[in-house]
PDB file of C-alpha atoms in Angstrom:
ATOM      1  CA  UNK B   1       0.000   0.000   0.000  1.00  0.00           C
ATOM      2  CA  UNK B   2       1.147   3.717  -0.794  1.00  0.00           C
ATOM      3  CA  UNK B   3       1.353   5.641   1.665  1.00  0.00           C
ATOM      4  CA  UNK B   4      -0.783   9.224   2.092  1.00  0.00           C
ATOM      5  CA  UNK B   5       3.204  11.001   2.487  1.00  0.00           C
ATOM      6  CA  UNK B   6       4.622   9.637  -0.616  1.00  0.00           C
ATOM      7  CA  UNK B   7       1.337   9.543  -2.274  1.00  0.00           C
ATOM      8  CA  UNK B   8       1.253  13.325  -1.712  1.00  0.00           C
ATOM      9  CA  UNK B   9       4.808  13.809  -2.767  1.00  0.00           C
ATOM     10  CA  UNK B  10       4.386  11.491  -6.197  1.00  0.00           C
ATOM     11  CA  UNK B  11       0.979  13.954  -6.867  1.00  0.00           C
ATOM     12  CA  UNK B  12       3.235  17.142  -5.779  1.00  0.00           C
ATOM     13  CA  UNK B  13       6.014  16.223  -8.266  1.00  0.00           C
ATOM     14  CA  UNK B  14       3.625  15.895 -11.052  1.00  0.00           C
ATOM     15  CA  UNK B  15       2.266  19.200 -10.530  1.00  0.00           C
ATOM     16  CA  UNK B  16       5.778  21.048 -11.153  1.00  0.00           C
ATOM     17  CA  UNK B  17       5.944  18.658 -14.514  1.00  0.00           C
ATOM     18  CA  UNK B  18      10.105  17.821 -13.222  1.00  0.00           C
ATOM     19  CA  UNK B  19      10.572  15.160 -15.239  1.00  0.00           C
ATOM     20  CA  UNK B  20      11.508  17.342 -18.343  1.00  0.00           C
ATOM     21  CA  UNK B  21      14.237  17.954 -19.123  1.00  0.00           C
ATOM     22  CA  UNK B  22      15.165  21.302 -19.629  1.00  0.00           C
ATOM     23  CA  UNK B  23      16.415  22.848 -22.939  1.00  0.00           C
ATOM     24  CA  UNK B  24      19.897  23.381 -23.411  1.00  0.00           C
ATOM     25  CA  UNK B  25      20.277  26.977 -24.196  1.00  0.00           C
ATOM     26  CA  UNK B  26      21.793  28.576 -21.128  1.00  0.00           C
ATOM     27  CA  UNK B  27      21.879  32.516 -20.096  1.00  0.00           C
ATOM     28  CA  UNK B  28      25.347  34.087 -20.054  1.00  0.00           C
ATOM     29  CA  UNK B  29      24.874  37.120 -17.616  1.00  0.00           C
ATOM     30  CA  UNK B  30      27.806  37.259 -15.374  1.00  0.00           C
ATOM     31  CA  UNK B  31      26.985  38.987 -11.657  1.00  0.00           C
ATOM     32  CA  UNK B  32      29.457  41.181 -10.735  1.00  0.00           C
ATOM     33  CA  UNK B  33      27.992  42.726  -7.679  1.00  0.00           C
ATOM     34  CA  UNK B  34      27.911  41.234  -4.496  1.00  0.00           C
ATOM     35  CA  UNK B  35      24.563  39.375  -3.775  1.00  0.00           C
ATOM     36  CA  UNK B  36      22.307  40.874  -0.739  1.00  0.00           C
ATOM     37  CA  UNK B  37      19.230  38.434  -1.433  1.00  0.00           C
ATOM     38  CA  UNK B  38      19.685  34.997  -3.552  1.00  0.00           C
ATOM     39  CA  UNK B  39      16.727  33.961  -5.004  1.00  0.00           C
ATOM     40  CA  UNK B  40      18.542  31.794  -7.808  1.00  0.00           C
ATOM     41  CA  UNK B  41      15.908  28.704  -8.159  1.00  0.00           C
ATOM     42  CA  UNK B  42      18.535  25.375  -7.535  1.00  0.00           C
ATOM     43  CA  UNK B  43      17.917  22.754 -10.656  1.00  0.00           C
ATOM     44  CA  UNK B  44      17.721  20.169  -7.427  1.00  0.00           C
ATOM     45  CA  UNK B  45      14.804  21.515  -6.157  1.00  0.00           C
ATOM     46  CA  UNK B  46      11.821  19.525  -5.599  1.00  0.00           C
ATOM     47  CA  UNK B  47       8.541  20.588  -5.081  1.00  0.00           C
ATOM     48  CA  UNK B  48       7.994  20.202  -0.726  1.00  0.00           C
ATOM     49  CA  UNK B  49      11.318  22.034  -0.717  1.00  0.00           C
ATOM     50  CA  UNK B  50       9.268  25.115  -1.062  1.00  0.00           C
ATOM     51  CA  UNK B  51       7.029  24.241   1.610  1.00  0.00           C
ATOM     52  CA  UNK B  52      10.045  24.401   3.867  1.00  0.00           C
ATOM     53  CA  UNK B  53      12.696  27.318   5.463  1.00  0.00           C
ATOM     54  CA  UNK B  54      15.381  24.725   5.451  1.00  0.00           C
ATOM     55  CA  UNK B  55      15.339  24.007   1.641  1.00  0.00           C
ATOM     56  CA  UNK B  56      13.458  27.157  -0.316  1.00  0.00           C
ATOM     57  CA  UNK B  57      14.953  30.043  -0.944  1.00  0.00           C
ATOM     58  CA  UNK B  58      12.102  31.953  -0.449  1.00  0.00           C
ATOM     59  CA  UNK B  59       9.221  32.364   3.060  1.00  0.00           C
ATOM     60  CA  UNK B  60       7.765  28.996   2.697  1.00  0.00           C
ATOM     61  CA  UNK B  61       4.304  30.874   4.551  1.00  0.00           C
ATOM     62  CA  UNK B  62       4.149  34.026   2.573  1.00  0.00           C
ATOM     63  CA  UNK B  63       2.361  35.016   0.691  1.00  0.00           C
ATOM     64  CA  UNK B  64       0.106  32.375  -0.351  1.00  0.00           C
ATOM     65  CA  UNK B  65      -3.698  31.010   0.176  1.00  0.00           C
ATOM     66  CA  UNK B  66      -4.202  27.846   1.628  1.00  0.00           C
ATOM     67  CA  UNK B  67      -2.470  25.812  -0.668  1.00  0.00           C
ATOM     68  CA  UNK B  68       1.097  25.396  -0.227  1.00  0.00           C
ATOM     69  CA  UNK B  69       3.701  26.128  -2.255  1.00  0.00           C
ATOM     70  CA  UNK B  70       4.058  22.551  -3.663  1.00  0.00           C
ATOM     71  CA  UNK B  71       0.679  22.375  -4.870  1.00  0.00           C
ATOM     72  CA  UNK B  72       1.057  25.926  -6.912  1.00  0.00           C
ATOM     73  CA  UNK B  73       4.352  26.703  -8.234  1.00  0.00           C
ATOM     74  CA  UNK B  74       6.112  25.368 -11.440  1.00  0.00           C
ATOM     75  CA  UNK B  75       8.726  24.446 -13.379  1.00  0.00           C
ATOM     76  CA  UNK B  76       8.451  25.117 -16.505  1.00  0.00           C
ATOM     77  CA  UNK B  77      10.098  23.852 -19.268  1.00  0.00           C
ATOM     78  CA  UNK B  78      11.435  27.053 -20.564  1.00  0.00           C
ATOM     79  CA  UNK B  79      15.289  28.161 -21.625  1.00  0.00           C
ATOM     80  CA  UNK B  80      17.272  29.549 -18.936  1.00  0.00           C
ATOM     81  CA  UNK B  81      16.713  33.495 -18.858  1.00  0.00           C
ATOM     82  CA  UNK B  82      19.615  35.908 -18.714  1.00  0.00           C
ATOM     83  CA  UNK B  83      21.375  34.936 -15.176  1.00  0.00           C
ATOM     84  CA  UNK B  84      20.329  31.338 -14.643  1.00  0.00           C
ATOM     85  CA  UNK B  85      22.741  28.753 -15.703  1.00  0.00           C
ATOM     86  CA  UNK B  86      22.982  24.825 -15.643  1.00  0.00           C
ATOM     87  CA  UNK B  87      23.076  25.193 -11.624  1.00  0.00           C
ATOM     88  CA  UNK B  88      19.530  27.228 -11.820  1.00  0.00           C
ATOM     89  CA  UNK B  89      16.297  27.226 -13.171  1.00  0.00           C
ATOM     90  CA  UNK B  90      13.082  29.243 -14.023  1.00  0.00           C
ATOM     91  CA  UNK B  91      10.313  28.922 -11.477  1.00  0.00           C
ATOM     92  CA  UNK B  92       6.045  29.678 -12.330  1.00  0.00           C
ATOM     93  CA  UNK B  93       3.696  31.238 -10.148  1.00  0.00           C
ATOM     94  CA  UNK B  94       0.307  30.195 -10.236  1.00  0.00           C
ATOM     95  CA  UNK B  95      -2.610  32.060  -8.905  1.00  0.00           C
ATOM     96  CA  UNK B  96      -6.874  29.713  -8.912  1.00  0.00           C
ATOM     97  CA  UNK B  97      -9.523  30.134  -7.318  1.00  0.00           C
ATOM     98  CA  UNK B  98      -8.009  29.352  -3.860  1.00  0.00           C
ATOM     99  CA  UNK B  99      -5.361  31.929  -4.061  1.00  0.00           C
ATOM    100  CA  UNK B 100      -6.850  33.941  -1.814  1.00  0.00           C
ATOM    101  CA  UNK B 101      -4.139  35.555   0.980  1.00  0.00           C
ATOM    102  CA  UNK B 102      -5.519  35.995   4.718  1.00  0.00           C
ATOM    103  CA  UNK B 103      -9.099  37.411   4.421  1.00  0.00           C
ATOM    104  CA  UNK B 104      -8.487  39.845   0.696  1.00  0.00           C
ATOM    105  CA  UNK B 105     -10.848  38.336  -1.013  1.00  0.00           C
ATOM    106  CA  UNK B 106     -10.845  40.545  -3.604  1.00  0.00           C
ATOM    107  CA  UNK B 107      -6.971  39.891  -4.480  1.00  0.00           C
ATOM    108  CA  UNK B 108      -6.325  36.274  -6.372  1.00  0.00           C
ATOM    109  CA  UNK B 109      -2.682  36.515  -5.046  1.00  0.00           C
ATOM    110  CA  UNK B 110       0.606  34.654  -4.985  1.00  0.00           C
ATOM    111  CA  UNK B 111       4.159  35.537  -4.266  1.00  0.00           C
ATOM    112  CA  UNK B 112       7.754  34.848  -3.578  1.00  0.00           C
ATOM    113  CA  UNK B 113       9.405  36.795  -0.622  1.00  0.00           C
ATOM    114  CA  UNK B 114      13.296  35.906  -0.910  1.00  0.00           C
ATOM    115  CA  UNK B 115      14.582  34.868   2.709  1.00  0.00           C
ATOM    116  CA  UNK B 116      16.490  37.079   4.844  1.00  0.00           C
ATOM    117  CA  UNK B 117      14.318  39.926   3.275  1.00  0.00           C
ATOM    118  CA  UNK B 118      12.790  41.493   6.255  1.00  0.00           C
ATOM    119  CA  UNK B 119       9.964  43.754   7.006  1.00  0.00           C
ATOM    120  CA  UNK B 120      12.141  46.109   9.115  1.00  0.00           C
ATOM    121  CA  UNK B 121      15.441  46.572   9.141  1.00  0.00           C
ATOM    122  CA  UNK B 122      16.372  44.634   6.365  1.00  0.00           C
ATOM    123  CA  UNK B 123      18.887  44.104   4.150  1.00  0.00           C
ATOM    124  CA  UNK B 124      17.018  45.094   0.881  1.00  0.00           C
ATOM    125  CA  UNK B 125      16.518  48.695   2.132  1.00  0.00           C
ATOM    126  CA  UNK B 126      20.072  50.604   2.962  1.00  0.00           C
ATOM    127  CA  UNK B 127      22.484  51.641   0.416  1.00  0.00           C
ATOM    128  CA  UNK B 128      21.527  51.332  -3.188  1.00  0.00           C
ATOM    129  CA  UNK B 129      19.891  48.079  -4.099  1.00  0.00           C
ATOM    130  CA  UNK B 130      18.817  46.727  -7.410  1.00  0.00           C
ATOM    131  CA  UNK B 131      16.304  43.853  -8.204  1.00  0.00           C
ATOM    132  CA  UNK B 132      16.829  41.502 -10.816  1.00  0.00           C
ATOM    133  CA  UNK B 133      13.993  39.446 -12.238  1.00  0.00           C
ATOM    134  CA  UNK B 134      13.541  37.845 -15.406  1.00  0.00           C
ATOM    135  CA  UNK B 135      10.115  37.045 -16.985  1.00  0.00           C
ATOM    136  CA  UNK B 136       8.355  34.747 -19.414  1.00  0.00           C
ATOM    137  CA  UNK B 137       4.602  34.084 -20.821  1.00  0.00           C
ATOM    138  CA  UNK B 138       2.966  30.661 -20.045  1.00  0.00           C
ATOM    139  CA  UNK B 139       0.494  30.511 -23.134  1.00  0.00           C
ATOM    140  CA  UNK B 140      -1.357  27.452 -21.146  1.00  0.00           C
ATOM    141  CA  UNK B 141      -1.864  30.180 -18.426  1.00  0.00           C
ATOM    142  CA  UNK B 142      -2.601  32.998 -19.625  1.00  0.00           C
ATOM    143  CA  UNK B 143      -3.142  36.853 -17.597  1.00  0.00           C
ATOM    144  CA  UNK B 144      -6.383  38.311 -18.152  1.00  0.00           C
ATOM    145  CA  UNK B 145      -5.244  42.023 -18.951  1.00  0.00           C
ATOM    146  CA  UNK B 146      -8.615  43.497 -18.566  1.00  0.00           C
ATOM    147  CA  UNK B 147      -7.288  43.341 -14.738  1.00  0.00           C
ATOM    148  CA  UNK B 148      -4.813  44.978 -12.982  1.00  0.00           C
ATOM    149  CA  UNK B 149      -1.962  43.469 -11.682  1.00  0.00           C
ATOM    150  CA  UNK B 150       1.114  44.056  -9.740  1.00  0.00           C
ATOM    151  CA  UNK B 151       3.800  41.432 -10.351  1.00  0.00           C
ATOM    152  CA  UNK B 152       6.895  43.066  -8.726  1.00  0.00           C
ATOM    153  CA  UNK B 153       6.490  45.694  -5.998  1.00  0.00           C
ATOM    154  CA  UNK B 154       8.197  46.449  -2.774  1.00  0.00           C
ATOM    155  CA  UNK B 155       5.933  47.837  -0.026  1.00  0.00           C
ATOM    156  CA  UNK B 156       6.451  49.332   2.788  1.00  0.00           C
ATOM    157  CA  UNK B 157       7.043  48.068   6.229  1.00  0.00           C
ATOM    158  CA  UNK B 158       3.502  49.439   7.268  1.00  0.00           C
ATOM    159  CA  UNK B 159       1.806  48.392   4.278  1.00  0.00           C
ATOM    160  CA  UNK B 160       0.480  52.018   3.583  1.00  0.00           C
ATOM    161  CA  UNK B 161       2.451  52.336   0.159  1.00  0.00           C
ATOM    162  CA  UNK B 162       4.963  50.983  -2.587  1.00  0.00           C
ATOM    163  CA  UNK B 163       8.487  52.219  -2.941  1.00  0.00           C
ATOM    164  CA  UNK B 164       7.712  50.801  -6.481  1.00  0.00           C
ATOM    165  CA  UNK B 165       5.200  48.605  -9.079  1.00  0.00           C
ATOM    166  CA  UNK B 166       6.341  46.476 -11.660  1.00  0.00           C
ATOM    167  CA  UNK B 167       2.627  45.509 -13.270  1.00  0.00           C
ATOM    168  CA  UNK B 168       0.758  44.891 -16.311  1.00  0.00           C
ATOM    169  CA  UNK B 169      -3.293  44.714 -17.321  1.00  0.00           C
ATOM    170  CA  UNK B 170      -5.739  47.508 -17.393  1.00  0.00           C
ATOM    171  CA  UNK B 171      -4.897  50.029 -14.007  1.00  0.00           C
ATOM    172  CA  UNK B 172      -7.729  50.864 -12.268  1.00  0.00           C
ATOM    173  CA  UNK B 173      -8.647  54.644 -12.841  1.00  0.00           C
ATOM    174  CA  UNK B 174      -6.242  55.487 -15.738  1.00  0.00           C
ATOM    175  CA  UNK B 175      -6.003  54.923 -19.434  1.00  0.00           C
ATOM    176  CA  UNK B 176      -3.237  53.345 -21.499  1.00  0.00           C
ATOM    177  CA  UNK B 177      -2.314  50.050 -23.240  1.00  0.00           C
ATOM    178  CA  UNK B 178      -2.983  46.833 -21.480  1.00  0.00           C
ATOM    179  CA  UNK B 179      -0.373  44.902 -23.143  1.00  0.00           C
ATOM    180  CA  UNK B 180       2.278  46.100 -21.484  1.00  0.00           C
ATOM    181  CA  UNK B 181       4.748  45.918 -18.458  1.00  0.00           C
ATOM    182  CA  UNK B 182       4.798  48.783 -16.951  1.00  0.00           C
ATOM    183  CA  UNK B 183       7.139  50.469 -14.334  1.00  0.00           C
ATOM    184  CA  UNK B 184       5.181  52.904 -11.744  1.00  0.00           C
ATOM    185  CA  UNK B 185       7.137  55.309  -8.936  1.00  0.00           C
ATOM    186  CA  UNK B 186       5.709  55.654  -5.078  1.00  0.00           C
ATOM    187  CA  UNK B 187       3.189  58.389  -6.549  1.00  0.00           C
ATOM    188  CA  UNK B 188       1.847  55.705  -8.762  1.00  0.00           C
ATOM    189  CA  UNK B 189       2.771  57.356 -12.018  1.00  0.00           C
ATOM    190  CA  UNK B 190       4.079  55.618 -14.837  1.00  0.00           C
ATOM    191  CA  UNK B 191       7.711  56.301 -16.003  1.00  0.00           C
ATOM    192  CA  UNK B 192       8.583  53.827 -18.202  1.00  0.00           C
ATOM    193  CA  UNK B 193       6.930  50.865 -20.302  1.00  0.00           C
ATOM    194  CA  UNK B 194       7.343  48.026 -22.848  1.00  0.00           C
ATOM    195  CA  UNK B 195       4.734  45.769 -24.616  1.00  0.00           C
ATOM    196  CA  UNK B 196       4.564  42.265 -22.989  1.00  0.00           C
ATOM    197  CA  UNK B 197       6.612  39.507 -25.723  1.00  0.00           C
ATOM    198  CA  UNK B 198       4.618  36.327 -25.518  1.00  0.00           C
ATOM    199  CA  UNK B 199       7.432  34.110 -26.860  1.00  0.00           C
ATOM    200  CA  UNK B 200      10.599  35.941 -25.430  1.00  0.00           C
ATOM    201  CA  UNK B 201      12.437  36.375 -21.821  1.00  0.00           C
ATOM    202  CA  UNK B 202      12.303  39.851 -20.576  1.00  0.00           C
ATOM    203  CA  UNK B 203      14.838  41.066 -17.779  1.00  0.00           C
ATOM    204  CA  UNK B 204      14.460  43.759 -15.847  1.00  0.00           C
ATOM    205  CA  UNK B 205      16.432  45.658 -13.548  1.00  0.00           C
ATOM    206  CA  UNK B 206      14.930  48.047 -10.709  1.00  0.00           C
ATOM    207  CA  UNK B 207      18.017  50.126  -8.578  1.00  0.00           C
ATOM    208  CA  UNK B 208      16.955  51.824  -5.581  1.00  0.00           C
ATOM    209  CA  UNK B 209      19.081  54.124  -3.942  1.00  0.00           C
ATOM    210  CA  UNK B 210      17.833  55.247  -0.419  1.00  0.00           C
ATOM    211  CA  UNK B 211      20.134  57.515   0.486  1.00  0.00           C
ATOM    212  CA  UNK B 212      19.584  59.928  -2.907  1.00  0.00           C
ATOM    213  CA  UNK B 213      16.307  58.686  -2.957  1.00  0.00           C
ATOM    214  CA  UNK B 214      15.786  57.238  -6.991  1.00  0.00           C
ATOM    215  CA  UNK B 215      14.663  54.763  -8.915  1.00  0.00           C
ATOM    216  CA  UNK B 216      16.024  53.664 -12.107  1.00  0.00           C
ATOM    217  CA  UNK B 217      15.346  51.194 -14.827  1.00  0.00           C
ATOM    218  CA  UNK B 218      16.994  48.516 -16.935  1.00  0.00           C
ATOM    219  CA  UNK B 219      16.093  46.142 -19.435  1.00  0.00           C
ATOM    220  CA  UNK B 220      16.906  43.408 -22.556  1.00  0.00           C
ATOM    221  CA  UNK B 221      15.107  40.627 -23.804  1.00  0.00           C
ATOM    222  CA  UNK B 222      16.243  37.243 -23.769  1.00  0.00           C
ATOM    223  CA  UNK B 223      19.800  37.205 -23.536  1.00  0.00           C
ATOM    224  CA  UNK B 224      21.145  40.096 -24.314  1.00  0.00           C
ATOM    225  CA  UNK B 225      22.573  42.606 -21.820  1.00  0.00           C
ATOM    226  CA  UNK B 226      20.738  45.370 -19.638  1.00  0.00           C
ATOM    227  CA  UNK B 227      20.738  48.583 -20.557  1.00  0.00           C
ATOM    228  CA  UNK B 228      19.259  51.484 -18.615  1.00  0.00           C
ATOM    229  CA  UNK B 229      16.160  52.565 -20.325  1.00  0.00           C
ATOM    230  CA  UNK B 230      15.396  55.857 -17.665  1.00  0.00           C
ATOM    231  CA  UNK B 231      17.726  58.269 -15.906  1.00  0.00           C
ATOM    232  CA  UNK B 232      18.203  58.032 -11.984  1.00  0.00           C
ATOM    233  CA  UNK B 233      14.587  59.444 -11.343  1.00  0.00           C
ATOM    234  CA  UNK B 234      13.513  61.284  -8.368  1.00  0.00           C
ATOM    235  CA  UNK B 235      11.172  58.843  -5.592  1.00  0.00           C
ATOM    236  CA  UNK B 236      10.378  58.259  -2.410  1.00  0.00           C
ATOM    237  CA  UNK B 237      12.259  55.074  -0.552  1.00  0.00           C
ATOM    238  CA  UNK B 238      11.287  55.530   2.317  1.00  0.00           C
ATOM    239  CA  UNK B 239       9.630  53.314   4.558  1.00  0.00           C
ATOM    240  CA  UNK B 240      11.829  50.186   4.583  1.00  0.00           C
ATOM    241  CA  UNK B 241       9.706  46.649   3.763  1.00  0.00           C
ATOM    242  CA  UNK B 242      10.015  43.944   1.664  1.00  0.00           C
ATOM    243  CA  UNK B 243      10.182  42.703  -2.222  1.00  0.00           C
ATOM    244  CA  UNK B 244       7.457  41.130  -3.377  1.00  0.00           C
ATOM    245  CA  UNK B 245       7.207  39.114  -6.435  1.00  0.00           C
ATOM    246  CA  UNK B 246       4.754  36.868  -7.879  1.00  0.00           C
ATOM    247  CA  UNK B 247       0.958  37.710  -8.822  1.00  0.00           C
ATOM    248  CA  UNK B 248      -1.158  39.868  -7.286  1.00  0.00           C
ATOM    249  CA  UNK B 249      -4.335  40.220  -9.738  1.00  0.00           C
ATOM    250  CA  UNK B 250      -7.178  42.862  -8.701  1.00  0.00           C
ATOM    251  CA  UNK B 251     -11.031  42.510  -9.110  1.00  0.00           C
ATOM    252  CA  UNK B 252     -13.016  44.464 -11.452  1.00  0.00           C
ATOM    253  CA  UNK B 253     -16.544  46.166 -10.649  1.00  0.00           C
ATOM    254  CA  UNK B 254     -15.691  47.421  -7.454  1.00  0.00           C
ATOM    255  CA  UNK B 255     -14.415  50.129  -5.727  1.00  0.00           C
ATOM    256  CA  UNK B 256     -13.404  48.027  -2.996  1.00  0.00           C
ATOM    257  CA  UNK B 257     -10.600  46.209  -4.803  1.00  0.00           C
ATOM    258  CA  UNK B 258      -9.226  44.174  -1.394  1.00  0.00           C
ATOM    259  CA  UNK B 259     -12.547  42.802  -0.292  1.00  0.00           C
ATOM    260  CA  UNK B 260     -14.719  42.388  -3.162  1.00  0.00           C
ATOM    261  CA  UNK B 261     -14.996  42.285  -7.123  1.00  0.00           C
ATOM    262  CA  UNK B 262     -15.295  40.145 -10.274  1.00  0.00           C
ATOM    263  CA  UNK B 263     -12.709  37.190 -10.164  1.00  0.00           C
ATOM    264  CA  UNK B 264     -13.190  34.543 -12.723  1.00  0.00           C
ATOM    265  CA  UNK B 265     -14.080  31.428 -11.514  1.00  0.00           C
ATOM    266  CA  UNK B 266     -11.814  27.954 -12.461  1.00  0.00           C
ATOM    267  CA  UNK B 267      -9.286  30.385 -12.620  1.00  0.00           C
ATOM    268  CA  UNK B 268      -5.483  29.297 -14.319  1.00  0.00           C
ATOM    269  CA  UNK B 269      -2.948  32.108 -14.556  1.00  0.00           C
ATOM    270  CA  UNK B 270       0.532  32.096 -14.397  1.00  0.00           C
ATOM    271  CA  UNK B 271       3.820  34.259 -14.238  1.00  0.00           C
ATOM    272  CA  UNK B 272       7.193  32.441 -15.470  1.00  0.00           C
ATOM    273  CA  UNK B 273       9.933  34.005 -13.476  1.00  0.00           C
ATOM    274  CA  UNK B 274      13.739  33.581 -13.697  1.00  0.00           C
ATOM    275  CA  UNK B 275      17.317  35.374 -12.007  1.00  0.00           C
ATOM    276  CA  UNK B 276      15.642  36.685  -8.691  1.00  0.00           C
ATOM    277  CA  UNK B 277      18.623  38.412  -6.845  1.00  0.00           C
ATOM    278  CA  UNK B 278      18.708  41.808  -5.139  1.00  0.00           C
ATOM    279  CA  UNK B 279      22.742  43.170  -5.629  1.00  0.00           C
ATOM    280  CA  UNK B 280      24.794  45.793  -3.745  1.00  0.00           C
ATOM    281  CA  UNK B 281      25.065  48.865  -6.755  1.00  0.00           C
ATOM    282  CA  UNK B 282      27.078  50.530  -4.672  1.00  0.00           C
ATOM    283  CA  UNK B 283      29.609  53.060  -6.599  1.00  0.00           C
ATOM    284  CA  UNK B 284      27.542  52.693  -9.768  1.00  0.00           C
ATOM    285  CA  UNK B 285      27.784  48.981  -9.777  1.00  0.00           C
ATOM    286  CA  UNK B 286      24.876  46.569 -11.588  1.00  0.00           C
ATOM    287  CA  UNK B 287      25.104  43.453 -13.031  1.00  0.00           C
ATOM    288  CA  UNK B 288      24.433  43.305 -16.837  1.00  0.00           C
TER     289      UNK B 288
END
């Protein structure tokens, strides 16, 4: 007789589809900064790794519904983006019907918060910091861009703003093409965007600096290198918090986006993500 453990692991390894194998082309970025937050995705990983602080390198508790990590994320079978190698892989985040995140049941959310990230104090919020993340279109799991989302963010330690949004969708309350990523400052004004590629790998690059207070953007598609795509522009970093990077996908028909709305029901959406890693720029330094 099986038993209801390895039953549940056999069923949990299906899920993340493991057993194929990956393609061969590899990303050549080279990281030349020093690491502050490693969310590199190990090609060893299993799928109850992530349901554990031992083995995943991200808060195997947050942010998530009641499912656990096992049961929602991916691996797809994708080239390696820009900064994974033969060591790493790409990683999907899944958002359903039960992605629903402490009692916001207006959100269907999902998200990766890299370890040692904390809510005060933290690591990710002295200095000048920038995010790299790396992502790719599942055309099996489609977004819904008539919605809102935020994909990338970082939020403040008392939850009252974000430093930043990395999104995509229709925004709530303003006009402009839904087929696009775009990048918004704390004021939640746009200052730079690009139209989603459904086939390609697109990296990004977000540098904070919270002493000067700026944001800055950078940006290639599949393997080629970064380039910077605004100028060091004026924000507010204030606040301290944490990354946050996954799905969050807003309702539509309300005015009450956190705690009511239209959600599709049997829902089956999914961001690819790849090269998660928050780097010390310090003296102009960023990995390209």
């Amino acid at each position: 007789m099986v038993s209801a453990t390895l039953l549940s692991s056999i069923l949990a390894a299906a899920t993340l589809s493991t057993a194929l194998p990956s393609p061969e082309k590899r990303g050549t970025g080279a990281i030349k900064c020093p690491v502050v937050l490693n969310g590199f995705v190990k090609s060893s990983l299993i799928p109850t790794d992530f349901d554990s602080y031992a083995t995943s390198p991200f808060n195997p508790d947050y942010v998530r519904g009641s499912e656990k990590f096992s049961q929602s994320l991916q691996f797809p079978n994708v080239t390696s983006s820009r900064f994974d190698n033969a060591t790493t892989k790409a990683i999907e985040v899944t958002v359903n019907d039960k992605s629903i995140f402490q009692t916001q049941n207006g959100f269907r959310r999902a998200g990766l918060q890299i370890q040692g990230d904390t809510n005060e104090g933290g690591p990710g919020t002295t200095g000048i910091r920038t995010l790299h993340f790396s992502v790719k279109q599942d055309p099996q799991r489609k977004l819904n861009l008539t919605h809102e989302y935020l994909n990338v963010w970082h939020e403040t330690s008392d939850y009252s703003a974000n430093q930043f949004n990395f999104q995509t969708g229709t925004i709530i309350g303003k006009s402009g093409n839904k087929n696009t990523f775009k990048v918004l400052n704390r004021q939640n004004t746009e200052v730079w965007s690009t139209p989603i590629d459904e086939t390609a790998w697109q990296n990004f690059a977000i540098t904070l600096d919270f002493t000067k207070n700026t944001l800055q953007v950078y940006y290639s598609k599949d393997d080629e290198p970064l380039k910077a795509v605004t100028s060091a522009l004026s924000n507010n970093n204030a606040g301290g918090g944490q990354y946050q990077i996954g799905i969050l996908k807003k309702p539509t028909g309300t005015s009450d986006v956190v705690n009511s709305g239209y959600q599709e029901k049997n829902l089956n959406e999914g961001q690819i993500y790849g090269g998660l890693f928050l780097e010390d720029s310090a003296n102009g330094c960023v990995s390209l």
